[in-house]
Coordinates of C-alpha atoms in Angstrom, one line a residue:
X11 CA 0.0 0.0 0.0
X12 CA 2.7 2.1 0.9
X13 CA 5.0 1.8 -2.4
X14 CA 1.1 2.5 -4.5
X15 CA 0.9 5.6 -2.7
X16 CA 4.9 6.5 -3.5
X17 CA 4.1 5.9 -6.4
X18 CA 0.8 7.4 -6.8
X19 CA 2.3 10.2 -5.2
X20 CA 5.6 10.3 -7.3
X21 CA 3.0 10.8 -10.7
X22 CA 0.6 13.3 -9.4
X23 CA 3.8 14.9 -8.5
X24 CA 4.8 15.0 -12.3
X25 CA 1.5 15.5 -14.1
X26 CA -1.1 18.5 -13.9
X27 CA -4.7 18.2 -16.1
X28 CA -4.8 21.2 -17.9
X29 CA -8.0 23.2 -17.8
X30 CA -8.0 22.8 -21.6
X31 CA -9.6 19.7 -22.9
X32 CA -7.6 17.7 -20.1
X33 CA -4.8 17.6 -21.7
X34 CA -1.3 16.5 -19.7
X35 CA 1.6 18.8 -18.7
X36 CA 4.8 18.2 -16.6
X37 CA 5.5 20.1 -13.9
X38 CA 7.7 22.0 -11.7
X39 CA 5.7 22.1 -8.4
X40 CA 3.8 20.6 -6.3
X41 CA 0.1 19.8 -7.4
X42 CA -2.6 21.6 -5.7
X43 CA -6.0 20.1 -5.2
X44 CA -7.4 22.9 -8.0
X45 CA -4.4 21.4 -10.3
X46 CA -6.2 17.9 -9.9
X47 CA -9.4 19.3 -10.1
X48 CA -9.9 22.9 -11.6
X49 CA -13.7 23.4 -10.6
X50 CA -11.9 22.9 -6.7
X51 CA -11.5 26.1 -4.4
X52 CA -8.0 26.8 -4.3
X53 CA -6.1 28.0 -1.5
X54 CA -2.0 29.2 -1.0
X55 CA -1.3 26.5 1.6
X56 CA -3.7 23.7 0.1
X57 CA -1.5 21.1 -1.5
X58 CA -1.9 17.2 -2.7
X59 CA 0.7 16.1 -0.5
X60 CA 1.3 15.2 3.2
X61 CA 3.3 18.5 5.3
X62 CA 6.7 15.6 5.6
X63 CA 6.9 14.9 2.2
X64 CA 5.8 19.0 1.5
X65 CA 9.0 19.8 3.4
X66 CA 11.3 17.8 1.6
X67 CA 9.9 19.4 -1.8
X68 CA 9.9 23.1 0.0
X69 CA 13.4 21.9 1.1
X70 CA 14.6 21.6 -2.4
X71 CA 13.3 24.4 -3.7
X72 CA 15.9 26.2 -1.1
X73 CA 18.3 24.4 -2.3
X74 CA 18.1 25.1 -6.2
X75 CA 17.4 28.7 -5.2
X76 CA 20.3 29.0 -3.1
X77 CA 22.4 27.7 -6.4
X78 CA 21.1 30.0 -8.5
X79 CA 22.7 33.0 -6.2
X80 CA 25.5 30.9 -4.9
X81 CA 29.5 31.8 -6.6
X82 CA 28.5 29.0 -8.8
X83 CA 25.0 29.2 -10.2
X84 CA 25.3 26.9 -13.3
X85 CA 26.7 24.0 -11.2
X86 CA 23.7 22.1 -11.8
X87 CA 22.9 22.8 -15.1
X88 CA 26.6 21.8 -16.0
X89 CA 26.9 19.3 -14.1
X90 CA 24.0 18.0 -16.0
X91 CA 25.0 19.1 -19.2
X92 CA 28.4 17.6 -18.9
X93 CA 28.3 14.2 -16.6
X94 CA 29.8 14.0 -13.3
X95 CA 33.6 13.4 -12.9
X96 CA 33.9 13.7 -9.0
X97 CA 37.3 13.0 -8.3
X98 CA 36.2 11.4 -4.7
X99 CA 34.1 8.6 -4.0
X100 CA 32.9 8.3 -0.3
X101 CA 31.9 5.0 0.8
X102 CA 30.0 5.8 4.2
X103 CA 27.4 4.5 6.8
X104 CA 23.5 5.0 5.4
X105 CA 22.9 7.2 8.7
X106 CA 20.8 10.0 8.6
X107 CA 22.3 12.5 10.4
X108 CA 24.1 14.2 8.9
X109 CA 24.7 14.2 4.8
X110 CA 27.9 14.0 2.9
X111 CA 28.4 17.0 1.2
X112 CA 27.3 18.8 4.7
X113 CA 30.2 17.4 6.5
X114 CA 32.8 17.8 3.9
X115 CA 30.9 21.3 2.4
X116 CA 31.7 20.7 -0.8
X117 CA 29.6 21.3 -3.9
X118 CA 27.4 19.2 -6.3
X119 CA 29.5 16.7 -8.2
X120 CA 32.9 16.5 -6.2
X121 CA 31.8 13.2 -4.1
X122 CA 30.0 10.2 -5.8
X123 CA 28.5 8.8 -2.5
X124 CA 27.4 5.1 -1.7
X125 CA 26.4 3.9 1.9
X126 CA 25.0 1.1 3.4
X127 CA 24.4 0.0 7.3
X128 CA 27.6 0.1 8.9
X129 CA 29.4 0.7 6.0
X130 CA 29.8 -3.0 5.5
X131 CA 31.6 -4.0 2.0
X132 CA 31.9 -8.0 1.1
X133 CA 33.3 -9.6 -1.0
X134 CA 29.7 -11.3 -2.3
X135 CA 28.5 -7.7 -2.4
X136 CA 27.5 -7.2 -5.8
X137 CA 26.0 -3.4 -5.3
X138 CA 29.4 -2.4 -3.4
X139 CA 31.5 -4.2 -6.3
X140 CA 29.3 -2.8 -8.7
X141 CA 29.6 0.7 -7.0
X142 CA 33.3 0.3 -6.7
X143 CA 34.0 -0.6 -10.2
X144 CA 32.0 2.2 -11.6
X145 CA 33.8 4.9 -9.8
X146 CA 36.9 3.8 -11.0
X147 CA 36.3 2.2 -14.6
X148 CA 34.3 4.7 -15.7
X149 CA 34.5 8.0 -13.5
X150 CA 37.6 8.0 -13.3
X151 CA 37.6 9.1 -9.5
X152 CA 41.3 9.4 -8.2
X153 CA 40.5 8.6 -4.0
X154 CA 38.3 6.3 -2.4
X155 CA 37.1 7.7 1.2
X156 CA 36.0 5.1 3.6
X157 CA 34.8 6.8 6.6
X158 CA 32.6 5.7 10.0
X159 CA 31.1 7.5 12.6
X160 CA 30.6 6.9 16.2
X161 CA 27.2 5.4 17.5
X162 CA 26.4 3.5 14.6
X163 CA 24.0 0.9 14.9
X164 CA 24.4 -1.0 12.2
X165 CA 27.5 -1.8 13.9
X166 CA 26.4 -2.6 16.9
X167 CA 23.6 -4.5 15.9
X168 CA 26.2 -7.1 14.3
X169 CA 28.1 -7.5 17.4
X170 CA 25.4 -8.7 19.2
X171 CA 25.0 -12.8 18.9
X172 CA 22.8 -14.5 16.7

């Protein structure tokens, strides 16, 4: 139920029924209820989605706007434009904390990221190999961070007997 509504969500989030002959558009925002339904009263804080998943949208839009003023506005569009070449990959703990490119304050497209719990990485591992051969086969990265943090608890959790 919950992936139906991801995705559910993730298509509304996308699509907008135009008030002319219901045609389709893409868009840039988040849907209102009068997007959905154009007969529908339409307020400034009514929106489709819940207020956590509202934030993280709201929470980008910060972030692309603080880009666009930052010393390097076309980052993204370049970035996009011409591929990624970080020249670190980070191979760190899935903890949500605190995020890579906070600790290290870097911009978009210097670290090519991949974390798991605990920041395990065996040999059987075919996402970690697969991550790992990637970053070096084909973007060239020159280091290869492997970093912890205190408290995790993936690690704990596989210290403790079976």
């Amino acid at each position: 139920m919950l992936l139906r509504a991801l995705r559910r969500a993730h298509v509304h989030s996308r699509l907008c029924s135009t008030a002319r002959g219901g045609t389709w558009q893409l868009l840039n925002r988040i849907p209102t209820p009068a997007c959905l339904d154009p007969a529908a009263p339409q307020t400034s804080t009514t929106t489709f989605f819940p207020p956590e998943i509202e934030a993280l949208y709201r929470g980008n839009q910060r972030f692309r706007d603080a880009v666009a003023v930052s010393s390097t506005p076309n980052v993204l569009k370049d970035l996009a434009a011409q591929g990624q070449r970080p020249p670190f990959l980070l191979l760190d703990c899935s903890d949500s904390r605190v995020g890579e490119q906070v600790i290290f304050s870097v911009e978009p497209g210097v670290l090519f990221t991949a974390g798991n719990v605990a920041n395990q990485f065996h040999e059987h591992d075919l996402n970690s190999k697969a991550v790992l051969a990637y970053a070096v086969d084909t973007l060239r990265i020159k280091h290869v961070i492997v970093m912890g943090h205190y408290g995790c608890g993936g690690v704990a959790a596989a210290t403790l007997p079976h």
